[in-house]
Amino acid sequence: MRAARYHDYGPAEVLVIEDIPEPQAGPGEIRIKVAAASVNPIDWKLRSGAFRAAFPVDLPAVPGRDAAGVVDQVGADVSGVTIGDQVFGLGGVLGASAEYALLTAWAPVPDRWTLEQAAGAGLAVATAGRGLNALGDLSGRTLLVEAAAGGVGSAAVAMARARGATVIGTASVGKHDFLRSLGALPTTYGEGLADRVRALAPGGVDVAFDAAASGSLADLVAITGHPDRVVTIADAARADQLGVRHLYAENDSTVLAEGAALGTRGAYTPHLAATYPLEKIADAHQESERGHTQGKIVLVV
Ligand SMILES: NC(=O)c1ccc[n+]([C@@H]2O[C@H](COP(=O)([O-])OP(=O)(O)OC[C@H]3O[C@@H](n4cnc5c(N)ncnc54)[C@H](OP(=O)(O)O)[C@@H]3O)[C@@H](O)[C@H]2O)c1
């Protein structure tokens, strides 16, 4: 099969397209013929070698955490899915930027989504759901999402709105109409955040979800009043210092089904910032590395 790979850690130029053996679905896994795969910050953080001490990868490596496509193998101990179904979901931390990928958590692609849009939902929904679940019942509460226009942030806004929260989201001014379209009250990030948030939510902010490793975690604790009211998916170092929970996405089909259900009723559609053919994966990684993605970047396979 065609796959993107890197043989050494390094800049995006280390990515090459190669012909490699197809993976085979084991117990608990399905294999999809990938229509589109998502590009996530973890892809280039691993590829660059920045995480090699904590998360070394076996080289050569196929990047890619999540994808969407058509089921073509169903492993042992798997039920509720059939060859030919269109699904989106997550496998390992590597392996999705290829013609075939293994998934261990998945949900059906809603009729309203294209397969490219579905490719943008897997890790975004799994991560947003993990963070929101940790913040408890959101009905009637006010949530602040830091980096609300990114892949995870925009999924978190949609899911939190559906759970009954009032949502304030931070992004640069050019993305404020996008945040409004998701149902969030937009504001900018950076100095003076507490004052801007107070103006938008005079009754206060109950909880905060940080999807930006921007240095604002202490501000989020001050805004909400307690470290227990904040979660981060992006800032492990400051989370440790402040007693804030730092969470990782889990391969959780229940959370993916929640995202799919929102898709079915038009309450969440992954926004595509850009699509690239698989052969242009280096350009896609470079765009993600610039750190200003609105929604998701997707590779069409
Ligand atoms: N723990 C996990 O399991 C997990 C899972 C997924 C992602 N992550 C991590 O979570 C982070 C977000 O992931 P993602 O996929 O959502 O990334 P992304 O889509 O690349 O996020 C880009 C967004 O970040 C915003 N941003 C940039 N600088 C900012 C700042 N200083 N303050 C606030 N927002 C800022 C940008 O807004 P503007 O363009 O308006 O500046 C842009 O919309 C990454 O660090 C990623 O590695 C962790």
PDB file of C-alpha atoms and ligand atoms in Angstrom, residues 40-42 45 123 127 146-147 149-153 170-172 175 189 211-214 233-234 246-249 288 291-296, ligand 1:
ATOM      1  CA  ASN A  40      -2.545  16.564  14.239  1.00  0.00           C
ATOM      2  CA  PRO A  41       0.147  18.398  16.196  1.00  0.00           C
ATOM      3  CA  ILE A  42       1.242  15.059  17.700  1.00  0.00           C
ATOM      4  CA  LYS A  45       5.903  16.591  17.461  1.00  0.00           C
ATOM      5  CA  LEU A 123      -8.892  12.708  17.739  1.00  0.00           C
ATOM      6  CA  THR A 127      -9.850  14.622  23.209  1.00  0.00           C
ATOM      7  CA  GLU A 146      -8.599  28.357  25.284  1.00  0.00           C
ATOM      8  CA  ALA A 147      -7.654  27.810  21.590  1.00  0.00           C
ATOM      9  CA  ALA A 149     -10.808  27.583  16.877  1.00  0.00           C
ATOM     10  CA  GLY A 150      -8.367  24.652  16.614  1.00  0.00           C
ATOM     11  CA  GLY A 151      -9.309  21.053  15.943  1.00  0.00           C
ATOM     12  CA  VAL A 152      -9.839  20.040  19.573  1.00  0.00           C
ATOM     13  CA  GLY A 153     -11.126  23.439  20.677  1.00  0.00           C
ATOM     14  CA  THR A 170     -10.442  32.367  22.609  1.00  0.00           C
ATOM     15  CA  ALA A 171      -8.926  32.879  19.160  1.00  0.00           C
ATOM     16  CA  SER A 172      -7.375  35.663  17.104  1.00  0.00           C
ATOM     17  CA  LYS A 175     -11.499  33.560  13.698  1.00  0.00           C
ATOM     18  CA  TYR A 189      -6.258  35.227  24.068  1.00  0.00           C
ATOM     19  CA  ALA A 211      -6.154  23.406  24.332  1.00  0.00           C
ATOM     20  CA  ALA A 212      -3.198  25.788  23.955  1.00  0.00           C
ATOM     21  CA  ALA A 213       0.187  25.381  25.557  1.00  0.00           C
ATOM     22  CA  SER A 214       0.330  29.156  25.682  1.00  0.00           C
ATOM     23  CA  ILE A 233      -4.716  18.654  27.093  1.00  0.00           C
ATOM     24  CA  ALA A 234      -1.690  20.652  26.028  1.00  0.00           C
ATOM     25  CA  HIS A 246      -3.547  17.108  32.233  1.00  0.00           C
ATOM     26  CA  LEU A 247      -5.464  14.586  30.147  1.00  0.00           C
ATOM     27  CA  TYR A 248      -4.838  12.429  27.092  1.00  0.00           C
ATOM     28  CA  ALA A 249      -7.374  11.332  24.507  1.00  0.00           C
ATOM     29  CA  SER A 288      -0.052  22.439  11.176  1.00  0.00           C
ATOM     30  CA  GLY A 291      -0.004  26.700  14.908  1.00  0.00           C
ATOM     31  CA  HIS A 292      -2.943  28.673  13.514  1.00  0.00           C
ATOM     32  CA  THR A 293      -5.183  25.997  12.031  1.00  0.00           C
ATOM     33  CA  GLN A 294      -8.897  26.796  11.957  1.00  0.00           C
ATOM     34  CA  GLY A 295     -10.534  23.420  12.499  1.00  0.00           C
ATOM     35  CA  LYS A 296      -8.618  20.572  10.868  1.00  0.00           C
TER      36      LYS A 296
HETATM   37  N1  LIG B   1      -3.497  15.298  25.307  1.00  0.00           N
HETATM   38  C1  LIG B   1      -3.987  14.800  24.156  1.00  0.00           C
HETATM   39  O1  LIG B   1      -4.407  13.647  24.081  1.00  0.00           O
HETATM   40  C2  LIG B   1      -4.044  15.706  22.964  1.00  0.00           C
HETATM   41  C3  LIG B   1      -4.848  15.367  21.873  1.00  0.00           C
HETATM   42  C4  LIG B   1      -4.929  16.254  20.808  1.00  0.00           C
HETATM   43  C5  LIG B   1      -4.193  17.437  20.841  1.00  0.00           C
HETATM   44  N2  LIG B   1      -3.385  17.699  21.886  1.00  0.00           N
HETATM   45  C6  LIG B   1      -2.607  18.948  21.958  1.00  0.00           C
HETATM   46  O2  LIG B   1      -3.541  20.004  22.149  1.00  0.00           O
HETATM   47  C7  LIG B   1      -3.136  21.159  21.424  1.00  0.00           C
HETATM   48  C8  LIG B   1      -4.249  21.572  20.466  1.00  0.00           C
HETATM   49  O3  LIG B   1      -4.436  20.562  19.498  1.00  0.00           O
HETATM   50  P1  LIG B   1      -5.285  20.898  18.166  1.00  0.00           P
HETATM   51  O4  LIG B   1      -5.271  19.700  17.315  1.00  0.00           O
HETATM   52  O5  LIG B   1      -6.567  21.528  18.537  1.00  0.00           O
HETATM   53  O6  LIG B   1      -4.301  22.009  17.539  1.00  0.00           O
HETATM   54  P2  LIG B   1      -4.559  23.013  16.366  1.00  0.00           P
HETATM   55  O7  LIG B   1      -5.789  22.652  15.624  1.00  0.00           O
HETATM   56  O8  LIG B   1      -3.294  23.124  15.602  1.00  0.00           O
HETATM   57  O9  LIG B   1      -4.803  24.397  17.163  1.00  0.00           O
HETATM   58  C9  LIG B   1      -4.572  25.562  16.510  1.00  0.00           C
HETATM   59  C10 LIG B   1      -5.294  26.691  17.262  1.00  0.00           C
HETATM   60  O10 LIG B   1      -4.488  27.151  18.355  1.00  0.00           O
HETATM   61  C11 LIG B   1      -4.760  28.545  18.514  1.00  0.00           C
HETATM   62  N3  LIG B   1      -3.682  29.238  19.208  1.00  0.00           N
HETATM   63  C12 LIG B   1      -2.415  29.448  18.745  1.00  0.00           C
HETATM   64  N4  LIG B   1      -1.705  30.120  19.680  1.00  0.00           N
HETATM   65  C13 LIG B   1      -2.541  30.334  20.742  1.00  0.00           C
HETATM   66  C14 LIG B   1      -2.393  30.976  21.998  1.00  0.00           C
HETATM   67  N5  LIG B   1      -1.236  31.520  22.384  1.00  0.00           N
HETATM   68  N6  LIG B   1      -3.451  30.992  22.835  1.00  0.00           N
HETATM   69  C15 LIG B   1      -4.624  30.435  22.478  1.00  0.00           C
HETATM   70  N7  LIG B   1      -4.831  29.812  21.289  1.00  0.00           N
HETATM   71  C16 LIG B   1      -3.797  29.782  20.437  1.00  0.00           C
HETATM   72  C17 LIG B   1      -4.900  29.031  17.098  1.00  0.00           C
HETATM   73  O11 LIG B   1      -5.736  30.188  17.095  1.00  0.00           O
HETATM   74  P3  LIG B   1      -5.274  31.470  16.246  1.00  0.00           P
HETATM   75  O12 LIG B   1      -4.970  30.991  14.855  1.00  0.00           O
HETATM   76  O13 LIG B   1      -6.438  32.362  16.333  1.00  0.00           O
HETATM   77  O14 LIG B   1      -4.019  31.995  16.889  1.00  0.00           O
HETATM   78  C18 LIG B   1      -5.483  27.865  16.310  1.00  0.00           C
HETATM   79  O15 LIG B   1      -6.851  27.998  16.003  1.00  0.00           O
HETATM   80  C19 LIG B   1      -1.809  20.788  20.749  1.00  0.00           C
HETATM   81  O16 LIG B   1      -0.748  21.187  21.597  1.00  0.00           O
HETATM   82  C20 LIG B   1      -1.867  19.266  20.672  1.00  0.00           C
HETATM   83  O17 LIG B   1      -0.583  18.657  20.628  1.00  0.00           O
HETATM   84  C21 LIG B   1      -3.289  16.873  22.952  1.00  0.00           C
END
